[in-house]
C-alpha cells in the first residue's frame, strides 16, 4: 500500500509530475555509454522522478542521469548529492564488526551471547547457538523487521524527538517475533539481525555505532558526503536529493515528497541496518576501498566474501550472500560484489564493484520495490560491463 505524506500536496505533485513526464529524456548525453543510458532511462520510466548512475574504473569515472531530482524544477541528479542509502548501511556495519575481528575483540564464530548476554534469549532464541557470523550472513534465523509494520508497537518507546533507543527496540522485537528458522538452516534477510550487529559494536567498543562508523570508516576514507545520521535527526545535509513515494493511475504518476517522513526517515528505527546517508561518488569510494583491502584485513575480507549460496528465481544472476556483501554474475564475464538499499522515505539504490577495479552506484529518488525490467541490477550490470 502506498502511504502519502510529506510537504507537498497531491495536487501540486500531480501538476509537477505531469510536467516532468512531458519533458522526458536524459539530462546529459550518454556518449560511449548508450547501452547504460538506455537501461537507466528504461528504469527511471517506472522508478522515481529521477535516476542516476556513477561508474568507472581505475582510469576514471562517468555519470549518467535520467528524469529529474525534483518534481518542482527539472534538474539532474548529481553524483555528490546526499540521499538515504538505507540497507547499504549494512556493508559499513559488517566492515566495522570485521575490524573488531581483526583486532581480536570479536571472534567470528563465537556465540552472540558472549558479547550481548541475555539479549538474544527467550521466545525461542538461544544466543549460545547463534554466532556472530550467522547474524552477519543472515543465517541466524532472526526474522526481518519491517519498520512500517513494527512502528505502532514501539509507540511506548518513543522519546520526545521521535527517536528510540536501539537496544530497547531490538529487545521488544525479539520478544515479539520468534525465530524464523533454526540457526544456520537458511538465508533469511534480517534488518533486525543487523541492528543486533550494531549493539555488538557498541558493547565491544564502548562508543555509539554512529561514532564507530564515523571514526573507523568515514573519516579514515575521507567520505565527505557520508553521514551516519543521529537519532532524532530526519534532515539531510545539503546538497540533497528529495525522496518521493508514488502511485500510478494509467499514464499519470502521482508523487508525494517523503524525504523526512517520520517512520522512514527516523534513523534510530533502522540504526545499524539502514541509518546512513551518502552520495553516489562516496559509495563507490567505499566499495572500492573495501575490496582493495583498505578497510579490513585481507583475511577479514576473505571471510566477508565467503557466500551462502541460495537460488533467486527472480534473478538468476544472484549467486549468494556474504558478510555485508552479496554476489552477482555479470553477462560480460566475471562477478561483482554489491549491496542494495530500499528506503521507505523515498530512495532505492545499489552499489557494486569488481575485483579488477570497476565500480558503479545507482539510485532513484523513490521507493521502487518491483521486478519490472530494467531493474537496478540491470542498470548496474550495464554500467560495470561498460567500464571494462
CSV table of C-alpha atoms in Angstrom, one decimal:
chain,number,residue,atom,x,y,z
A,1,UNK,CA,0.0,0.0,0.0
A,2,UNK,CA,1.3,3.5,-0.9
A,3,UNK,CA,1.2,5.9,2.0
A,4,UNK,CA,1.2,9.6,1.1
A,5,UNK,CA,2.9,12.0,3.4
A,6,UNK,CA,5.2,15.0,3.1
A,7,UNK,CA,5.3,18.7,2.5
A,8,UNK,CA,3.7,18.8,-1.0
A,9,UNK,CA,0.1,18.5,-1.7
A,10,UNK,CA,-1.0,15.8,-4.1
A,11,UNK,CA,-2.4,18.4,-6.5
A,12,UNK,CA,1.0,20.2,-6.8
A,13,UNK,CA,2.7,16.8,-7.1
A,14,UNK,CA,0.4,15.8,-9.9
A,15,UNK,CA,1.0,19.1,-11.9
A,16,UNK,CA,4.8,18.9,-11.5
A,17,UNK,CA,4.8,15.2,-12.2
A,18,UNK,CA,2.9,15.7,-15.5
A,19,UNK,CA,5.4,18.4,-16.5
A,20,UNK,CA,8.2,16.0,-15.7
A,21,UNK,CA,6.7,13.2,-17.8
A,22,UNK,CA,6.2,15.6,-20.7
A,23,UNK,CA,9.8,16.8,-20.6
A,24,UNK,CA,11.3,13.2,-20.5
A,25,UNK,CA,14.7,12.5,-21.8
A,26,UNK,CA,18.2,12.2,-20.2
A,27,UNK,CA,19.8,15.1,-18.5
A,28,UNK,CA,23.1,14.6,-20.4
A,29,UNK,CA,24.4,12.8,-23.4
A,30,UNK,CA,25.2,9.2,-23.0
A,31,UNK,CA,28.5,9.4,-25.0
A,32,UNK,CA,30.2,6.0,-25.1
A,33,UNK,CA,27.6,4.5,-22.6
A,34,UNK,CA,24.5,4.5,-24.7
A,35,UNK,CA,23.5,1.0,-23.5
A,36,UNK,CA,23.7,2.1,-19.9
A,37,UNK,CA,21.8,5.3,-20.7
A,38,UNK,CA,19.0,3.2,-22.3
A,39,UNK,CA,18.9,0.9,-19.3
A,40,UNK,CA,18.8,3.9,-16.9
A,41,UNK,CA,16.1,5.6,-19.0
A,42,UNK,CA,14.0,2.4,-19.0
A,43,UNK,CA,14.4,2.0,-15.3
A,44,UNK,CA,13.5,5.6,-14.5
A,45,UNK,CA,10.3,5.3,-16.5
A,46,UNK,CA,8.9,3.1,-13.8
A,47,UNK,CA,11.0,4.2,-10.9
A,48,UNK,CA,11.3,7.7,-9.3
A,49,UNK,CA,11.1,11.2,-10.8
A,50,UNK,CA,14.9,10.9,-11.4
A,51,UNK,CA,17.6,8.3,-11.6
A,52,UNK,CA,21.4,8.4,-12.0
A,53,UNK,CA,24.4,6.1,-12.2
A,54,UNK,CA,28.0,6.9,-11.4
A,55,UNK,CA,30.5,4.4,-12.6
A,56,UNK,CA,34.1,3.8,-13.9
A,57,UNK,CA,37.4,2.0,-13.4
A,58,UNK,CA,40.9,2.8,-12.4
A,59,UNK,CA,41.3,5.2,-15.4
A,60,UNK,CA,38.3,7.4,-14.4
A,61,UNK,CA,34.6,7.8,-13.8
A,62,UNK,CA,31.5,8.8,-15.7
A,63,UNK,CA,28.0,9.8,-14.7
A,64,UNK,CA,24.6,9.5,-16.4
A,65,UNK,CA,21.2,10.8,-15.4
A,66,UNK,CA,17.5,10.4,-16.4
A,67,UNK,CA,14.4,12.4,-15.3
A,68,UNK,CA,14.8,15.0,-12.6
A,69,UNK,CA,16.0,15.2,-9.0
A,70,UNK,CA,12.9,17.2,-8.1
A,71,UNK,CA,9.2,17.3,-9.2
A,72,UNK,CA,9.1,21.1,-8.8
A,73,UNK,CA,12.1,22.0,-11.0
A,74,UNK,CA,13.8,20.0,-13.7
A,75,UNK,CA,17.4,19.3,-12.6
A,76,UNK,CA,19.7,16.3,-13.0
A,77,UNK,CA,20.8,14.2,-10.0
A,78,UNK,CA,24.4,14.9,-9.3
A,79,UNK,CA,26.9,12.3,-8.1
A,80,UNK,CA,27.8,14.3,-4.9
A,81,UNK,CA,24.3,14.9,-3.6
A,82,UNK,CA,23.2,13.2,-0.4
A,83,UNK,CA,20.4,10.6,-0.2
A,84,UNK,CA,19.5,7.9,2.2
A,85,UNK,CA,21.3,4.6,1.4
A,86,UNK,CA,19.1,2.5,3.6
A,87,UNK,CA,20.3,-1.1,3.7
A,88,UNK,CA,23.6,-0.3,2.1
A,89,UNK,CA,24.4,0.8,5.7
A,90,UNK,CA,24.8,-3.0,6.4
A,91,UNK,CA,28.0,-3.1,4.5
A,92,UNK,CA,29.5,-0.4,6.7
A,93,UNK,CA,28.2,-2.3,9.8
A,94,UNK,CA,29.7,-5.6,8.7
A,95,UNK,CA,33.0,-3.9,8.0
A,96,UNK,CA,33.2,-2.4,11.5
A,97,UNK,CA,32.5,-5.8,13.0
A,98,UNK,CA,35.2,-7.4,10.9
A,99,UNK,CA,37.6,-4.7,12.0
A,100,UNK,CA,36.9,-5.8,15.6
A,101,UNK,CA,37.6,-9.4,14.5
A,102,UNK,CA,40.9,-8.1,13.1
A,103,UNK,CA,41.7,-6.5,16.5
A,104,UNK,CA,40.9,-9.7,18.3
A,105,UNK,CA,38.0,-8.2,20.1
A,106,UNK,CA,35.4,-10.3,18.4
A,107,UNK,CA,35.5,-14.0,17.4
A,108,UNK,CA,33.6,-14.5,14.2
A,109,UNK,CA,32.3,-18.0,15.1
A,110,UNK,CA,31.7,-17.2,18.8
A,111,UNK,CA,28.1,-17.1,20.1
A,112,UNK,CA,26.4,-13.7,20.3
A,113,UNK,CA,25.7,-14.5,24.0
A,114,UNK,CA,29.4,-13.9,24.7
A,115,UNK,CA,29.1,-10.2,23.7
A,116,UNK,CA,25.4,-9.4,24.4
A,117,UNK,CA,24.5,-11.6,27.3
A,118,UNK,CA,20.7,-12.1,27.7
A,119,UNK,CA,19.7,-10.1,24.7
A,120,UNK,CA,19.1,-12.9,22.2
A,121,UNK,CA,17.4,-15.2,24.7
A,122,UNK,CA,13.8,-16.4,25.2
A,123,UNK,CA,10.9,-16.6,22.8
A,124,UNK,CA,12.6,-19.5,21.0
A,125,UNK,CA,16.1,-17.8,20.8
A,126,UNK,CA,19.3,-19.2,22.3
A,127,UNK,CA,22.2,-16.8,21.9
A,128,UNK,CA,24.5,-19.6,22.7
A,129,UNK,CA,23.6,-21.3,19.4
A,130,UNK,CA,23.7,-18.2,17.2
A,131,UNK,CA,27.1,-17.0,16.1
A,132,UNK,CA,28.3,-13.6,15.1
A,133,UNK,CA,29.0,-14.9,11.6
A,134,UNK,CA,25.4,-16.1,11.2
A,135,UNK,CA,24.0,-12.8,12.2
A,136,UNK,CA,26.3,-11.0,9.7
A,137,UNK,CA,25.3,-13.5,7.0
A,138,UNK,CA,21.5,-13.5,7.6
A,139,UNK,CA,21.6,-17.2,8.6
A,140,UNK,CA,20.9,-16.8,12.3
A,141,UNK,CA,17.1,-17.4,12.0
A,142,UNK,CA,16.3,-13.9,13.2
A,143,UNK,CA,13.3,-12.7,11.2
A,144,UNK,CA,13.2,-9.5,9.2
A,145,UNK,CA,11.8,-6.4,10.8
A,146,UNK,CA,9.5,-4.3,8.6
A,147,UNK,CA,9.7,-0.8,10.1
A,148,UNK,CA,6.3,0.3,8.9
A,149,UNK,CA,4.6,-2.7,10.3
A,150,UNK,CA,6.5,-2.7,13.6
A,151,UNK,CA,6.3,1.1,14.2
A,152,UNK,CA,2.9,1.0,16.0
A,153,UNK,CA,4.4,-1.5,18.5
A,154,UNK,CA,7.2,0.9,19.5
A,155,UNK,CA,5.0,3.8,20.5
A,156,UNK,CA,5.8,3.3,24.1
A,157,UNK,CA,9.5,3.5,23.4
A,158,UNK,CA,9.4,6.8,21.6
A,159,UNK,CA,11.3,9.8,23.0
A,160,UNK,CA,10.0,13.4,22.7
A,161,UNK,CA,12.1,13.8,19.5
A,162,UNK,CA,10.5,10.7,17.9
A,163,UNK,CA,13.6,8.5,18.3
A,164,UNK,CA,14.0,5.2,20.1
A,165,UNK,CA,16.9,3.6,22.0
A,166,UNK,CA,18.1,0.8,19.6
A,167,UNK,CA,18.6,-1.8,22.4
A,168,UNK,CA,15.1,-1.3,23.7
A,169,UNK,CA,13.7,-1.7,20.1
A,170,UNK,CA,15.7,-4.8,19.4
A,171,UNK,CA,14.7,-6.4,22.8
A,172,UNK,CA,11.0,-5.7,22.1
A,173,UNK,CA,11.3,-7.1,18.5
A,174,UNK,CA,12.9,-10.3,19.7
A,175,UNK,CA,10.2,-10.7,22.3
A,176,UNK,CA,7.5,-10.1,19.7
A,177,UNK,CA,8.8,-12.2,16.8
A,178,UNK,CA,10.0,-15.8,17.4
A,179,UNK,CA,12.8,-17.2,15.2
A,180,UNK,CA,12.0,-17.8,11.6
A,181,UNK,CA,14.3,-20.8,11.3
A,182,UNK,CA,16.9,-22.7,13.3
A,183,UNK,CA,20.4,-21.1,13.3
A,184,UNK,CA,22.3,-21.8,10.1
A,185,UNK,CA,19.4,-23.5,8.4
A,186,UNK,CA,18.8,-20.9,5.7
A,187,UNK,CA,19.4,-17.4,4.5
A,188,UNK,CA,16.7,-15.0,5.8
A,189,UNK,CA,17.4,-11.4,5.2
A,190,UNK,CA,17.1,-9.6,8.5
A,191,UNK,CA,17.2,-5.9,9.4
A,192,UNK,CA,16.6,-6.9,13.0
A,193,UNK,CA,19.8,-9.1,12.8
A,194,UNK,CA,21.8,-6.1,11.7
A,195,UNK,CA,20.5,-4.0,14.5
A,196,UNK,CA,21.9,-6.7,16.8
A,197,UNK,CA,25.2,-6.3,15.0
A,198,UNK,CA,25.2,-2.6,15.8
A,199,UNK,CA,24.6,-3.4,19.5
A,200,UNK,CA,27.6,-5.8,19.3
A,201,UNK,CA,29.8,-3.0,18.1
A,202,UNK,CA,28.6,-0.6,20.8
A,203,UNK,CA,29.1,-3.2,23.5
A,204,UNK,CA,32.7,-4.1,22.4
A,205,UNK,CA,33.9,-0.6,21.5
A,206,UNK,CA,32.2,1.4,24.3
A,207,UNK,CA,31.1,4.1,21.8
A,208,UNK,CA,27.9,4.6,19.7
A,209,UNK,CA,27.5,2.9,16.4
A,210,UNK,CA,27.5,6.4,14.8
A,211,UNK,CA,30.8,7.2,16.4
A,212,UNK,CA,32.3,3.9,15.4
A,213,UNK,CA,31.4,4.1,11.7
A,214,UNK,CA,32.4,7.8,11.6
A,215,UNK,CA,35.9,7.3,13.1
A,216,UNK,CA,36.7,3.9,11.7
A,217,UNK,CA,35.4,4.3,8.1
A,218,UNK,CA,34.0,7.7,7.1
A,219,UNK,CA,36.9,9.8,8.4
A,220,UNK,CA,39.6,7.4,7.5
A,221,UNK,CA,38.5,7.2,3.9
A,222,UNK,CA,37.6,10.9,3.6
A,223,UNK,CA,34.0,10.2,2.7
A,224,UNK,CA,32.9,13.9,2.9
A,225,UNK,CA,29.4,13.2,1.7
A,226,UNK,CA,28.7,10.3,4.0
A,227,UNK,CA,26.9,10.6,7.4
A,228,UNK,CA,25.6,8.1,10.0
A,229,UNK,CA,22.5,10.1,10.9
A,230,UNK,CA,22.0,10.9,14.6
A,231,UNK,CA,18.9,9.7,16.4
A,232,UNK,CA,16.1,12.2,16.0
A,233,UNK,CA,17.6,13.9,13.0
A,234,UNK,CA,15.5,13.3,10.0
A,235,UNK,CA,17.0,16.0,7.8
A,236,UNK,CA,19.5,15.5,5.0
A,237,UNK,CA,22.7,17.6,4.7
A,238,UNK,CA,22.9,19.9,1.7
A,239,UNK,CA,23.0,19.3,-1.1
A,240,UNK,CA,20.5,16.6,-1.1
A,241,UNK,CA,18.1,14.7,-3.4
A,242,UNK,CA,14.4,14.8,-2.2
A,243,UNK,CA,12.7,11.4,-1.8
A,244,UNK,CA,9.3,10.5,-3.1
A,245,UNK,CA,6.6,7.9,-2.9
A,246,UNK,CA,4.4,7.5,-5.9
A,247,UNK,CA,1.3,5.7,-7.3
A,248,UNK,CA,0.3,5.4,-10.9
A,249,UNK,CA,-3.1,5.6,-12.4
A,250,UNK,CA,-2.9,4.7,-16.1
A,251,UNK,CA,-0.4,7.1,-17.7
A,252,UNK,CA,-0.4,9.5,-14.8
A,253,UNK,CA,2.1,9.3,-11.9
A,254,UNK,CA,1.2,10.9,-8.6
A,255,UNK,CA,4.2,11.9,-6.4
A,256,UNK,CA,4.3,12.9,-2.8
A,257,UNK,CA,7.6,14.1,-1.2
A,258,UNK,CA,8.5,11.9,1.7
A,259,UNK,CA,12.1,13.0,2.4
A,260,UNK,CA,11.5,13.4,6.1
A,261,UNK,CA,8.5,11.2,6.8
A,262,UNK,CA,8.7,10.2,10.5
A,263,UNK,CA,8.8,6.4,10.1
A,264,UNK,CA,11.0,6.0,7.1
A,265,UNK,CA,13.4,8.8,7.8
A,266,UNK,CA,13.9,8.3,11.6
A,267,UNK,CA,17.5,6.9,11.9
A,268,UNK,CA,17.0,5.1,15.2
A,269,UNK,CA,14.3,2.9,13.8
A,270,UNK,CA,16.8,1.3,11.5
A,271,UNK,CA,20.1,2.2,13.1
A,272,UNK,CA,22.9,-0.1,12.0
A,273,UNK,CA,20.7,-1.7,9.4
A,274,UNK,CA,19.8,1.4,7.5
A,275,UNK,CA,20.5,4.8,9.1
A,276,UNK,CA,23.2,6.2,6.8
A,277,UNK,CA,23.3,8.9,4.2
A,278,UNK,CA,25.8,9.1,1.3
A,279,UNK,CA,26.3,10.0,-2.3
A,280,UNK,CA,26.8,8.0,-5.5
A,281,UNK,CA,30.5,9.0,-5.6
A,282,UNK,CA,31.2,8.3,-2.0
A,283,UNK,CA,29.5,4.9,-2.1
A,284,UNK,CA,31.8,3.8,-5.0
A,285,UNK,CA,34.8,5.1,-3.0
A,286,UNK,CA,33.8,3.0,0.0
A,287,UNK,CA,33.2,-0.2,-2.1
A,288,UNK,CA,36.5,0.3,-3.9
A,289,UNK,CA,38.4,0.8,-0.7
A,290,UNK,CA,36.8,-2.3,0.9
A,291,UNK,CA,37.6,-4.6,-2.0
A,292,UNK,CA,41.1,-3.2,-2.2
A,293,UNK,CA,41.8,-4.2,1.4
A,294,UNK,CA,41.9,-0.6,2.8
A,295,UNK,CA,39.0,-1.1,5.3
A,296,UNK,CA,39.6,-4.6,6.8
A,297,UNK,CA,42.5,-7.1,6.6
A,298,UNK,CA,42.9,-9.5,3.6
A,299,UNK,CA,41.9,-12.3,6.0
A,300,UNK,CA,38.7,-10.5,7.1
A,301,UNK,CA,37.8,-9.6,3.5
A,302,UNK,CA,38.2,-13.3,2.6
A,303,UNK,CA,35.6,-14.1,5.3
A,304,UNK,CA,33.3,-11.4,4.1
A,305,UNK,CA,33.4,-12.9,0.6
A,306,UNK,CA,32.5,-16.5,1.7
A,307,UNK,CA,29.0,-16.8,0.4
A,308,UNK,CA,26.0,-18.7,1.5
A,309,UNK,CA,24.7,-19.9,-1.9
A,310,UNK,CA,20.9,-19.6,-2.4
A,311,UNK,CA,18.8,-19.6,-5.5
A,312,UNK,CA,16.9,-16.5,-6.5
A,313,UNK,CA,14.2,-17.3,-9.1
A,314,UNK,CA,13.6,-13.6,-9.7
A,315,UNK,CA,17.2,-13.0,-10.8
A,316,UNK,CA,19.4,-16.0,-11.6
A,317,UNK,CA,22.5,-13.6,-11.7
A,318,UNK,CA,22.4,-13.5,-7.9
A,319,UNK,CA,24.9,-16.0,-6.5
A,320,UNK,CA,24.6,-15.6,-2.8
A,321,UNK,CA,25.2,-13.6,0.3
A,322,UNK,CA,28.5,-13.0,2.2
A,323,UNK,CA,29.0,-10.8,5.3
A,324,UNK,CA,27.5,-7.4,4.4
A,325,UNK,CA,28.1,-8.2,0.8
A,326,UNK,CA,26.2,-10.0,-2.0
A,327,UNK,CA,27.5,-11.5,-5.2
A,328,UNK,CA,26.2,-11.4,-8.8
A,329,UNK,CA,27.5,-12.8,-12.0
A,330,UNK,CA,27.9,-10.5,-15.0
A,331,UNK,CA,26.8,-11.1,-18.6
A,332,UNK,CA,30.2,-9.8,-19.8
A,333,UNK,CA,32.0,-12.3,-17.6
A,334,UNK,CA,33.2,-12.2,-14.0
A,335,UNK,CA,31.3,-11.3,-10.9
A,336,UNK,CA,30.6,-8.2,-8.8
A,337,UNK,CA,30.1,-7.6,-5.1
A,338,UNK,CA,27.2,-5.4,-4.2
A,339,UNK,CA,24.6,-4.3,-1.7
A,340,UNK,CA,21.3,-2.5,-2.3
A,341,UNK,CA,19.1,-0.3,-0.3
A,342,UNK,CA,15.3,0.4,-0.3
A,343,UNK,CA,14.3,3.4,1.8
A,344,UNK,CA,10.7,4.0,2.9
A,345,UNK,CA,11.3,7.7,2.8
A,346,UNK,CA,11.8,7.6,-1.0
A,347,UNK,CA,15.1,6.1,-2.2
A,348,UNK,CA,16.3,3.0,-4.0
A,349,UNK,CA,20.0,2.4,-4.5
A,350,UNK,CA,22.7,-0.2,-5.3
A,351,UNK,CA,26.5,-0.1,-5.3
A,352,UNK,CA,28.7,-2.7,-6.8
A,353,UNK,CA,32.4,-3.3,-7.5
A,354,UNK,CA,34.5,-5.9,-9.2
A,355,UNK,CA,37.9,-7.4,-8.3
A,356,UNK,CA,39.5,-5.8,-11.3
A,357,UNK,CA,38.6,-2.2,-10.2
A,358,UNK,CA,35.3,-1.5,-11.9
A,359,UNK,CA,32.6,0.2,-9.9
A,360,UNK,CA,29.1,1.6,-10.2
A,361,UNK,CA,26.5,3.1,-8.0
A,362,UNK,CA,22.9,3.8,-9.0
A,363,UNK,CA,19.9,5.4,-7.3
A,364,UNK,CA,16.4,6.7,-7.9
A,365,UNK,CA,14.6,9.1,-5.7
A,366,UNK,CA,11.6,6.8,-4.9
A,367,UNK,CA,10.9,3.6,-3.1
A,368,UNK,CA,10.8,1.2,-6.1
A,369,UNK,CA,10.5,-2.4,-4.9
A,370,UNK,CA,9.4,-4.3,-8.0
A,371,UNK,CA,10.9,-6.7,-10.5
A,372,UNK,CA,9.8,-4.7,-13.5
A,373,UNK,CA,12.6,-4.5,-16.1
A,374,UNK,CA,15.0,-2.8,-16.4
A,375,UNK,CA,15.8,-3.4,-12.7
A,376,UNK,CA,18.6,-1.7,-10.7
A,377,UNK,CA,20.8,-4.8,-11.2
A,378,UNK,CA,20.2,-4.4,-15.0
A,379,UNK,CA,21.5,-0.8,-14.8
A,380,UNK,CA,24.4,-1.7,-12.6
A,381,UNK,CA,25.4,-4.7,-14.8
A,382,UNK,CA,25.4,-2.5,-17.9
A,383,UNK,CA,27.5,0.1,-16.1
A,384,UNK,CA,30.1,-2.4,-14.9
A,385,UNK,CA,30.3,-4.1,-18.3
A,386,UNK,CA,30.6,-0.7,-20.0
A,387,UNK,CA,33.5,0.2,-17.7
A,388,UNK,CA,35.9,-2.5,-18.9
